[in-house]
């Protein structure tokens, strides 16, 4: 096998041939590198709890994999509670503190701004811990689970995200309980007989650490208002990953040190241990994921050259939603690859002009230097393991792609490609 040394070429994913994966499972195809997910879990070992925001990549095999790494899980819907249980998570914590004096961690936490009726039923049925993003949730839960302990998701009054759509703090965000409302909400919780055992803030996704760090200070102020019932603080998610050439990984140890100092000040004040959680989604799975597509047509529109592939924004929506950049590479059919790079726009099969993978924020079509490719060559879209498959849709009546896990040089199907029958299931004339 020829190494993928030339720029823009990739013949393997974690030691497995891209061509073989495409041949075996068809395209478009999601592929995850298990070892990369494990490595990202271990990067965060300093934190007492790493809680995976499964909405980033909720395939059961991925949940099982992070569970085996000791990572706990967040659920934002009834469906995500169901997935967590199906992947082997137990619904509630052992009632005993761990050897280091820390309070027990909840294996599954339901975090949301509302309960729909089904999620309230599921939480009550399984006794799942709730992180409340609105005061109404507290009262609705109190009626069904009197005396339960809860955590509060706080909106600190500011936020950041890689896009306005991923900013989850400030007045422009619907998320969390507004910081100035906390004293009132604490009174309502007390009145309802509920114990506030922790605080959580999540201000945005994929932002930079300097902004995320402001959260620690804001959380500390609110923690003091909550007082001694507090035994857990969560830094939320939002850890960035490098997507573009030249971007680098963030300073995770500096970030931990800052939060650890906040936690220790609160421990000194309250005289007991406080569990420190982090809640990454993107960080754990983004870099593990690849979309393998086949180039089906190459055409010129005036001076611009387009590669049209069999994946569209029904497969990977981040470019059309956020103008997100994903690295791409070509896996040529034959052994002799083109060494020549050419500027191309990459698009999909959908009947919509926004179906372009090389677009910038605002929907402008851009180009990318890629090795010259033709119909039948494969194109690999990289760093697609977070907010990839989970945002895929059936638009244009396209089946959801298959998902494959690569581990230790072998590969297995972890979700079958949808069939035409799947597409019309539940419909009738
Ligand atoms: C989406 C989300 C996360 C994860 O965000 P990432 O940017 O993927 O790390 C964490 N916590 C909550 C509550 C979320 O909604």
CSV table of N, CA and C in Angstrom, one decimal, residues 39-187:
chain,number,residue,atom,x,y,z
A,39,UNK,N,-8.1,8.5,23.1
A,39,UNK,CA,-7.0,9.4,23.4
A,39,UNK,C,-7.6,10.7,23.9
A,40,UNK,N,-8.7,11.2,23.3
A,40,UNK,CA,-9.3,12.5,23.7
A,40,UNK,C,-9.9,12.3,25.1
A,41,UNK,N,-10.5,11.2,25.4
A,41,UNK,CA,-11.0,11.0,26.8
A,41,UNK,C,-9.9,11.1,27.8
A,42,UNK,N,-8.8,10.5,27.5
A,42,UNK,CA,-7.6,10.4,28.4
A,42,UNK,C,-7.0,11.8,28.6
A,43,UNK,N,-7.1,12.6,27.6
A,43,UNK,CA,-6.5,14.0,27.7
A,43,UNK,C,-7.2,14.7,28.9
A,44,UNK,N,-8.4,14.3,29.3
A,44,UNK,CA,-9.1,15.1,30.3
A,44,UNK,C,-9.1,14.4,31.6
A,45,UNK,N,-8.2,13.5,31.8
A,45,UNK,CA,-8.1,12.6,33.0
A,45,UNK,C,-8.0,13.5,34.3
A,46,UNK,N,-7.5,14.7,34.2
A,46,UNK,CA,-7.3,15.5,35.5
A,46,UNK,C,-8.7,15.8,36.1
A,47,UNK,N,-9.7,15.9,35.3
A,47,UNK,CA,-11.1,16.3,35.8
A,47,UNK,C,-11.7,15.2,36.6
A,48,UNK,N,-12.4,15.5,37.7
A,48,UNK,CA,-13.1,14.4,38.5
A,48,UNK,C,-14.1,13.6,37.6
A,49,UNK,N,-14.8,14.4,36.8
A,49,UNK,CA,-15.8,13.8,35.9
A,49,UNK,C,-15.7,14.3,34.5
A,50,UNK,N,-15.6,13.5,33.5
A,50,UNK,CA,-15.8,13.9,32.1
A,50,UNK,C,-17.1,13.4,31.7
A,51,UNK,N,-18.0,14.3,31.3
A,51,UNK,CA,-19.4,13.9,31.0
A,51,UNK,C,-19.5,14.3,29.5
A,52,UNK,N,-19.8,13.2,28.7
A,52,UNK,CA,-19.9,13.4,27.2
A,52,UNK,C,-21.2,14.0,26.8
A,53,UNK,N,-21.2,15.1,26.2
A,53,UNK,CA,-22.4,15.7,25.6
A,53,UNK,C,-22.7,14.9,24.3
A,54,UNK,N,-23.5,13.8,24.5
A,54,UNK,CA,-23.7,12.8,23.5
A,54,UNK,C,-24.3,13.4,22.2
A,55,UNK,N,-24.9,14.6,22.3
A,55,UNK,CA,-25.6,15.1,21.1
A,55,UNK,C,-24.5,15.3,20.0
A,56,UNK,N,-23.2,15.4,20.3
A,56,UNK,CA,-22.2,15.5,19.3
A,56,UNK,C,-22.0,14.3,18.4
A,57,UNK,N,-22.3,13.1,19.0
A,57,UNK,CA,-22.1,11.8,18.3
A,57,UNK,C,-22.6,10.7,19.1
A,58,UNK,N,-23.9,10.3,18.9
A,58,UNK,CA,-24.6,9.5,19.9
A,58,UNK,C,-24.7,8.0,19.5
A,59,UNK,N,-24.0,7.6,18.5
A,59,UNK,CA,-24.0,6.2,18.1
A,59,UNK,C,-23.7,5.3,19.4
A,60,UNK,N,-24.5,4.2,19.5
A,60,UNK,CA,-24.3,3.4,20.7
A,60,UNK,C,-22.9,2.9,20.9
A,61,UNK,N,-22.2,2.6,19.8
A,61,UNK,CA,-20.9,2.0,19.9
A,61,UNK,C,-19.9,3.1,20.4
A,62,UNK,N,-20.2,4.3,20.1
A,62,UNK,CA,-19.3,5.4,20.6
A,62,UNK,C,-19.6,5.7,22.1
A,63,UNK,N,-20.9,5.6,22.4
A,63,UNK,CA,-21.3,5.7,23.9
A,63,UNK,C,-20.7,4.6,24.7
A,64,UNK,N,-20.7,3.4,24.1
A,64,UNK,CA,-20.1,2.3,24.9
A,64,UNK,C,-18.6,2.5,25.0
A,65,UNK,N,-18.0,3.0,24.0
A,65,UNK,CA,-16.6,3.2,24.0
A,65,UNK,C,-16.2,4.2,25.1
A,66,UNK,N,-16.8,5.3,25.1
A,66,UNK,CA,-16.5,6.3,26.1
A,66,UNK,C,-16.9,5.9,27.5
A,67,UNK,N,-17.9,5.1,27.6
A,67,UNK,CA,-18.3,4.5,28.9
A,67,UNK,C,-17.2,3.7,29.5
A,68,UNK,N,-16.6,2.9,28.6
A,68,UNK,CA,-15.5,2.0,29.1
A,68,UNK,C,-14.3,2.8,29.5
A,69,UNK,N,-14.2,4.1,29.0
A,69,UNK,CA,-13.1,5.0,29.4
A,69,UNK,C,-13.4,5.7,30.7
A,70,UNK,N,-14.6,5.4,31.3
A,70,UNK,CA,-14.9,6.0,32.6
A,70,UNK,C,-15.6,7.4,32.4
A,71,UNK,N,-16.0,7.7,31.1
A,71,UNK,CA,-16.7,8.9,30.8
A,71,UNK,C,-18.2,8.8,31.1
A,72,UNK,N,-18.8,9.7,31.8
A,72,UNK,CA,-20.2,9.7,32.0
A,72,UNK,C,-20.9,10.5,30.9
A,73,UNK,N,-22.2,10.6,31.0
A,73,UNK,CA,-23.0,11.1,29.8
A,73,UNK,C,-24.0,12.1,30.2
A,74,UNK,N,-24.2,13.0,29.2
A,74,UNK,CA,-25.3,14.0,29.3
A,74,UNK,C,-26.4,13.6,28.3
A,75,UNK,N,-27.6,13.9,28.7
A,75,UNK,CA,-28.8,13.6,27.8
A,75,UNK,C,-29.6,14.8,27.7
A,76,UNK,N,-30.0,15.2,26.5
A,76,UNK,CA,-30.9,16.4,26.4
A,76,UNK,C,-32.3,16.1,25.9
A,77,UNK,N,-32.6,14.8,25.8
A,77,UNK,CA,-33.9,14.4,25.3
A,77,UNK,C,-34.2,13.0,25.8
A,78,UNK,N,-35.5,12.6,25.7
A,78,UNK,CA,-35.9,11.3,26.0
A,78,UNK,C,-35.1,10.3,25.2
A,79,UNK,N,-34.9,10.6,23.9
A,79,UNK,CA,-34.1,9.7,23.0
A,79,UNK,C,-32.7,9.5,23.5
A,80,UNK,N,-32.1,10.6,24.0
A,80,UNK,CA,-30.7,10.5,24.5
A,80,UNK,C,-30.7,9.7,25.8
A,81,UNK,N,-31.7,9.8,26.6
A,81,UNK,CA,-31.8,9.0,27.9
A,81,UNK,C,-31.8,7.5,27.4
A,82,UNK,N,-32.7,7.2,26.4
A,82,UNK,CA,-32.8,5.9,25.9
A,82,UNK,C,-31.5,5.3,25.4
A,83,UNK,N,-30.8,6.2,24.6
A,83,UNK,CA,-29.5,5.8,24.1
A,83,UNK,C,-28.5,5.5,25.2
A,84,UNK,N,-28.4,6.3,26.2
A,84,UNK,CA,-27.5,6.1,27.4
A,84,UNK,C,-27.7,4.8,28.1
A,85,UNK,N,-29.0,4.5,28.3
A,85,UNK,CA,-29.4,3.2,29.0
A,85,UNK,C,-29.0,2.1,28.1
A,86,UNK,N,-29.3,2.2,26.8
A,86,UNK,CA,-29.0,1.1,25.8
A,86,UNK,C,-27.5,0.9,25.7
A,87,UNK,N,-26.7,1.9,26.0
A,87,UNK,CA,-25.2,1.7,25.9
A,87,UNK,C,-24.6,1.2,27.2
A,88,UNK,N,-25.5,1.0,28.2
A,88,UNK,CA,-25.0,0.3,29.4
A,88,UNK,C,-24.8,1.3,30.6
A,89,UNK,N,-25.2,2.5,30.5
A,89,UNK,CA,-25.1,3.4,31.6
A,89,UNK,C,-26.2,3.1,32.6
A,90,UNK,N,-25.8,3.1,33.9
A,90,UNK,CA,-26.9,2.9,34.9
A,90,UNK,C,-27.5,4.3,35.2
A,91,UNK,N,-28.8,4.3,35.5
A,91,UNK,CA,-29.6,5.5,35.6
A,91,UNK,C,-29.1,6.4,36.7
A,92,UNK,N,-28.8,5.9,37.9
A,92,UNK,CA,-28.4,6.8,39.0
A,92,UNK,C,-27.2,6.3,39.7
A,93,UNK,N,-26.6,7.3,40.5
A,93,UNK,CA,-25.3,7.1,41.2
A,93,UNK,C,-25.5,6.1,42.4
A,94,UNK,N,-24.4,5.5,42.7
A,94,UNK,CA,-24.3,4.8,44.0
A,94,UNK,C,-24.4,5.9,45.1
A,95,UNK,N,-25.0,5.5,46.2
A,95,UNK,CA,-25.3,6.6,47.2
A,95,UNK,C,-24.1,7.0,48.0
A,96,UNK,N,-23.0,6.3,47.8
A,96,UNK,CA,-21.8,6.5,48.7
A,96,UNK,C,-20.8,7.4,48.1
A,97,UNK,N,-20.1,8.2,48.9
A,97,UNK,CA,-19.1,9.0,48.4
A,97,UNK,C,-17.9,8.2,48.0
A,98,UNK,N,-17.1,8.7,47.1
A,98,UNK,CA,-15.9,7.9,46.6
A,98,UNK,C,-14.8,8.0,47.7
A,99,UNK,N,-13.7,7.2,47.5
A,99,UNK,CA,-12.7,7.2,48.5
A,99,UNK,C,-12.0,8.5,48.7
A,100,UNK,N,-12.0,9.4,47.7
A,100,UNK,CA,-11.4,10.7,47.9
A,100,UNK,C,-12.3,11.7,48.5
A,101,UNK,N,-13.4,11.3,49.0
A,101,UNK,CA,-14.3,12.2,49.7
A,101,UNK,C,-15.2,13.0,48.8
A,102,UNK,N,-15.2,12.7,47.5
A,102,UNK,CA,-16.0,13.4,46.6
A,102,UNK,C,-17.4,12.8,46.6
A,103,UNK,N,-18.4,13.7,46.4
A,103,UNK,CA,-19.8,13.1,46.3
A,103,UNK,C,-19.9,12.3,45.1
A,104,UNK,N,-20.8,11.3,45.1
A,104,UNK,CA,-21.0,10.4,43.9
A,104,UNK,C,-21.4,11.2,42.7
A,105,UNK,N,-21.0,10.7,41.5
A,105,UNK,CA,-21.3,11.4,40.2
A,105,UNK,C,-22.5,10.7,39.6
A,106,UNK,N,-23.4,11.4,39.0
A,106,UNK,CA,-24.6,10.8,38.4
A,106,UNK,C,-24.1,10.3,37.0
A,107,UNK,N,-24.3,9.0,36.7
A,107,UNK,CA,-23.9,8.5,35.4
A,107,UNK,C,-24.6,9.2,34.2
A,108,UNK,N,-25.9,9.5,34.4
A,108,UNK,CA,-26.6,10.2,33.3
A,108,UNK,C,-27.2,11.5,33.9
A,109,UNK,N,-27.0,12.6,33.3
A,109,UNK,CA,-27.7,13.8,33.7
A,109,UNK,C,-28.5,14.3,32.5
A,110,UNK,N,-29.8,14.7,32.8
A,110,UNK,CA,-30.7,15.3,31.8
A,110,UNK,C,-30.5,16.8,32.0
A,111,UNK,N,-30.0,17.4,30.9
A,111,UNK,CA,-29.8,18.9,30.9
A,111,UNK,C,-30.7,19.5,29.8
A,112,UNK,N,-31.6,20.4,30.2
A,112,UNK,CA,-32.4,21.0,29.2
A,112,UNK,C,-33.0,22.3,29.8
A,113,UNK,N,-33.7,23.1,29.0
A,113,UNK,CA,-34.4,24.2,29.4
A,113,UNK,C,-35.9,23.9,29.7
A,114,UNK,N,-36.3,22.8,29.1
A,114,UNK,CA,-37.7,22.4,29.4
A,114,UNK,C,-37.7,20.9,29.6
A,115,UNK,N,-38.8,20.4,30.2
A,115,UNK,CA,-39.2,19.0,30.1
A,115,UNK,C,-40.4,18.9,29.1
A,116,UNK,N,-40.2,18.2,28.0
A,116,UNK,CA,-41.5,17.8,27.3
A,116,UNK,C,-42.1,16.7,28.2
A,117,UNK,N,-43.3,16.3,27.9
A,117,UNK,CA,-44.0,15.4,28.8
A,117,UNK,C,-43.3,14.0,28.8
A,118,UNK,N,-42.8,13.6,27.7
A,118,UNK,CA,-42.1,12.3,27.6
A,118,UNK,C,-40.8,12.3,28.4
A,119,UNK,N,-40.1,13.4,28.3
A,119,UNK,CA,-38.8,13.4,29.0
A,119,UNK,C,-39.0,13.5,30.6
A,120,UNK,N,-40.0,14.2,31.0
A,120,UNK,CA,-40.3,14.2,32.4
A,120,UNK,C,-40.7,12.8,32.9
A,121,UNK,N,-41.5,12.1,32.1
A,121,UNK,CA,-41.8,10.7,32.5
A,121,UNK,C,-40.6,9.9,32.6
A,122,UNK,N,-39.7,10.0,31.6
A,122,UNK,CA,-38.5,9.2,31.5
A,122,UNK,C,-37.6,9.5,32.7
A,123,UNK,N,-37.4,10.7,33.1
A,123,UNK,CA,-36.6,11.1,34.2
A,123,UNK,C,-37.1,10.5,35.5
A,124,UNK,N,-38.4,10.6,35.7
A,124,UNK,CA,-39.0,10.1,36.9
A,124,UNK,C,-39.0,8.6,36.9
A,125,UNK,N,-39.3,8.0,35.8
A,125,UNK,CA,-39.3,6.5,35.8
A,125,UNK,C,-37.9,5.9,36.1
A,126,UNK,N,-36.8,6.5,35.6
A,126,UNK,CA,-35.5,6.0,35.8
A,126,UNK,C,-34.7,6.7,37.0
A,127,UNK,N,-35.3,7.7,37.6
A,127,UNK,CA,-34.6,8.4,38.7
A,127,UNK,C,-33.4,9.1,38.2
A,128,UNK,N,-33.5,9.7,37.0
A,128,UNK,CA,-32.3,10.4,36.5
A,128,UNK,C,-32.1,11.8,37.0
A,129,UNK,N,-30.9,12.2,37.3
A,129,UNK,CA,-30.6,13.5,37.8
A,129,UNK,C,-30.9,14.6,36.7
A,130,UNK,N,-31.4,15.7,37.2
A,130,UNK,CA,-31.8,16.8,36.3
A,130,UNK,C,-31.0,18.1,36.5
A,131,UNK,N,-30.5,18.6,35.4
A,131,UNK,CA,-29.8,19.9,35.4
A,131,UNK,C,-30.8,20.9,34.8
A,132,UNK,N,-31.4,21.8,35.7
A,132,UNK,CA,-32.5,22.6,35.2
A,132,UNK,C,-32.1,23.9,34.6
A,133,UNK,N,-32.6,24.2,33.4
A,133,UNK,CA,-32.3,25.5,32.7
A,133,UNK,C,-33.5,26.5,32.8
A,134,UNK,N,-34.5,26.1,33.6
A,134,UNK,CA,-35.6,27.1,33.9
A,134,UNK,C,-36.2,26.7,35.2
A,135,UNK,N,-36.8,27.8,35.8
A,135,UNK,CA,-37.4,27.5,37.1
A,135,UNK,C,-38.7,26.7,37.0
A,136,UNK,N,-39.3,26.7,35.9
A,136,UNK,CA,-40.5,25.9,35.7
A,136,UNK,C,-40.2,24.4,35.8
A,137,UNK,N,-39.0,24.1,35.3
A,137,UNK,CA,-38.6,22.6,35.4
A,137,UNK,C,-38.5,22.2,36.9
A,138,UNK,N,-38.1,23.1,37.8
A,138,UNK,CA,-37.9,22.7,39.2
A,138,UNK,C,-39.3,22.3,39.7
A,139,UNK,N,-40.3,23.2,39.5
A,139,UNK,CA,-41.6,22.9,40.0
A,139,UNK,C,-42.3,21.7,39.4
A,140,UNK,N,-42.0,21.5,38.1
A,140,UNK,CA,-42.6,20.3,37.4
A,140,UNK,C,-42.0,19.1,38.0
A,141,UNK,N,-40.7,19.1,38.3
A,141,UNK,CA,-40.0,17.9,38.8
A,141,UNK,C,-40.4,17.7,40.3
A,142,UNK,N,-40.6,18.8,41.0
A,142,UNK,CA,-40.9,18.6,42.4
A,142,UNK,C,-42.2,17.9,42.6
A,143,UNK,N,-43.2,18.1,41.7
A,143,UNK,CA,-44.5,17.5,41.8
A,143,UNK,C,-44.4,16.0,41.6
A,144,UNK,N,-43.4,15.5,40.8
A,144,UNK,CA,-43.3,14.1,40.5
A,144,UNK,C,-42.2,13.4,41.3
A,145,UNK,N,-41.1,14.2,41.7
A,145,UNK,CA,-40.0,13.6,42.5
A,145,UNK,C,-39.7,14.5,43.7
A,146,UNK,N,-40.7,14.5,44.6
A,146,UNK,CA,-40.5,15.5,45.7
A,146,UNK,C,-39.2,15.2,46.4
A,147,UNK,N,-38.5,16.3,46.8
A,147,UNK,CA,-37.3,16.2,47.6
A,147,UNK,C,-36.0,15.8,46.8
A,148,UNK,N,-36.1,15.7,45.5
A,148,UNK,CA,-34.9,15.4,44.7
A,148,UNK,C,-33.9,16.5,44.7
A,149,UNK,N,-32.6,16.1,44.5
A,149,UNK,CA,-31.6,17.1,44.4
A,149,UNK,C,-31.5,17.4,42.9
A,150,UNK,N,-31.2,18.7,42.6
A,150,UNK,CA,-31.0,19.2,41.2
A,150,UNK,C,-29.8,20.0,41.1
A,151,UNK,N,-29.4,20.2,39.9
A,151,UNK,CA,-28.3,21.2,39.6
A,151,UNK,C,-29.0,22.3,38.7
A,152,UNK,N,-28.4,23.4,38.7
A,152,UNK,CA,-28.9,24.5,37.9
A,152,UNK,C,-28.0,24.9,36.8
A,153,UNK,N,-28.5,25.0,35.6
A,153,UNK,CA,-27.7,25.6,34.5
A,153,UNK,C,-27.9,27.1,34.5
A,154,UNK,N,-26.8,27.8,34.7
A,154,UNK,CA,-26.9,29.3,34.8
A,154,UNK,C,-26.4,29.9,33.5
A,155,UNK,N,-27.1,31.0,33.1
A,155,UNK,CA,-26.7,31.8,32.0
A,155,UNK,C,-26.0,33.0,32.7
A,156,UNK,N,-24.7,33.1,32.5
A,156,UNK,CA,-23.9,34.1,33.2
A,156,UNK,C,-24.0,35.5,32.7
A,157,UNK,N,-24.8,35.7,31.6
A,157,UNK,CA,-25.0,37.0,31.1
A,157,UNK,C,-24.1,37.3,29.9
A,158,UNK,N,-23.2,36.4,29.6
A,158,UNK,CA,-22.4,36.6,28.4
A,158,UNK,C,-22.2,35.2,27.8
A,159,UNK,N,-21.8,35.2,26.5
A,159,UNK,CA,-21.5,33.9,25.9
A,159,UNK,C,-20.6,34.0,24.8
A,160,UNK,N,-20.2,32.9,24.2
A,160,UNK,CA,-19.3,32.9,23.0
A,160,UNK,C,-19.6,31.6,22.3
A,161,UNK,N,-19.3,31.6,21.0
A,161,UNK,CA,-19.4,30.4,20.2
A,161,UNK,C,-18.8,30.6,18.9
A,162,UNK,N,-18.5,29.5,18.1
A,162,UNK,CA,-17.9,29.7,16.8
A,162,UNK,C,-18.8,30.3,15.9
A,163,UNK,N,-20.1,30.4,16.2
A,163,UNK,CA,-21.1,31.0,15.3
A,163,UNK,C,-22.2,31.5,16.3
A,164,UNK,N,-23.0,32.5,15.9
A,164,UNK,CA,-24.1,33.0,16.7
A,164,UNK,C,-25.0,31.8,17.1
A,165,UNK,N,-25.1,30.9,16.2
A,165,UNK,CA,-26.0,29.7,16.4
A,165,UNK,C,-25.5,28.8,17.5
A,166,UNK,N,-24.2,28.9,17.9
A,166,UNK,CA,-23.7,28.0,18.9
A,166,UNK,C,-23.3,28.8,20.2
A,167,UNK,N,-23.7,30.1,20.2
A,167,UNK,CA,-23.5,30.9,21.4
A,167,UNK,C,-24.6,30.6,22.4
A,168,UNK,N,-24.2,30.2,23.6
A,168,UNK,CA,-25.3,29.7,24.5
A,168,UNK,C,-25.3,30.5,25.8
A,169,UNK,N,-24.8,31.7,25.8
A,169,UNK,CA,-24.9,32.6,27.0
A,169,UNK,C,-25.3,34.0,26.5
A,170,UNK,N,-25.7,34.9,27.5
A,170,UNK,CA,-26.0,36.2,27.2
A,170,UNK,C,-27.5,36.4,26.9
A,171,UNK,N,-27.9,37.6,26.6
A,171,UNK,CA,-29.4,37.9,26.4
A,171,UNK,C,-29.9,37.2,25.1
A,172,UNK,N,-28.9,37.0,24.2
A,172,UNK,CA,-29.3,36.4,22.9
A,172,UNK,C,-29.5,34.9,23.0
A,173,UNK,N,-29.3,34.3,24.2
A,173,UNK,CA,-29.4,32.9,24.3
A,173,UNK,C,-30.6,32.5,25.2
A,174,UNK,N,-31.4,31.5,24.8
A,174,UNK,CA,-32.5,31.0,25.5
A,174,UNK,C,-32.1,30.1,26.7
A,175,UNK,N,-30.8,29.8,26.8
A,175,UNK,CA,-30.3,28.7,27.7
A,175,UNK,C,-30.1,29.2,29.1
A,176,UNK,N,-30.4,28.3,30.0
A,176,UNK,CA,-30.0,28.5,31.4
A,176,UNK,C,-30.8,29.5,32.1
A,177,UNK,N,-30.6,29.6,33.4
A,177,UNK,CA,-31.3,30.5,34.3
A,177,UNK,C,-30.5,31.8,34.4
A,178,UNK,N,-31.1,32.9,34.1
A,178,UNK,CA,-30.4,34.2,34.0
A,178,UNK,C,-29.7,34.4,35.4
A,179,UNK,N,-28.5,34.8,35.4
A,179,UNK,CA,-27.7,34.9,36.6
A,179,UNK,C,-28.4,35.8,37.7
A,180,UNK,N,-29.0,36.9,37.3
A,180,UNK,CA,-29.7,37.8,38.3
A,180,UNK,C,-30.9,37.2,38.9
A,181,UNK,N,-31.4,36.1,38.2
A,181,UNK,CA,-32.7,35.4,38.7
A,181,UNK,C,-32.3,34.4,39.8
A,182,UNK,N,-31.1,34.1,40.0
A,182,UNK,CA,-30.7,33.0,40.8
A,182,UNK,C,-31.3,33.1,42.2
A,183,UNK,N,-31.2,34.2,42.9
A,183,UNK,CA,-31.7,34.3,44.3
A,183,UNK,C,-33.2,33.9,44.3
A,184,UNK,N,-33.9,34.4,43.3
A,184,UNK,CA,-35.4,34.1,43.3
A,184,UNK,C,-35.6,32.6,43.0
A,185,UNK,N,-34.8,32.1,42.1
A,185,UNK,CA,-35.0,30.7,41.7
A,185,UNK,C,-34.6,29.8,42.9
A,186,UNK,N,-33.6,30.2,43.7
A,186,UNK,CA,-33.2,29.4,44.9
A,186,UNK,C,-34.4,29.4,45.9
A,187,UNK,N,-35.1,30.5,46.0
A,187,UNK,CA,-36.2,30.6,46.9
A,187,UNK,C,-37.3,29.7,46.4
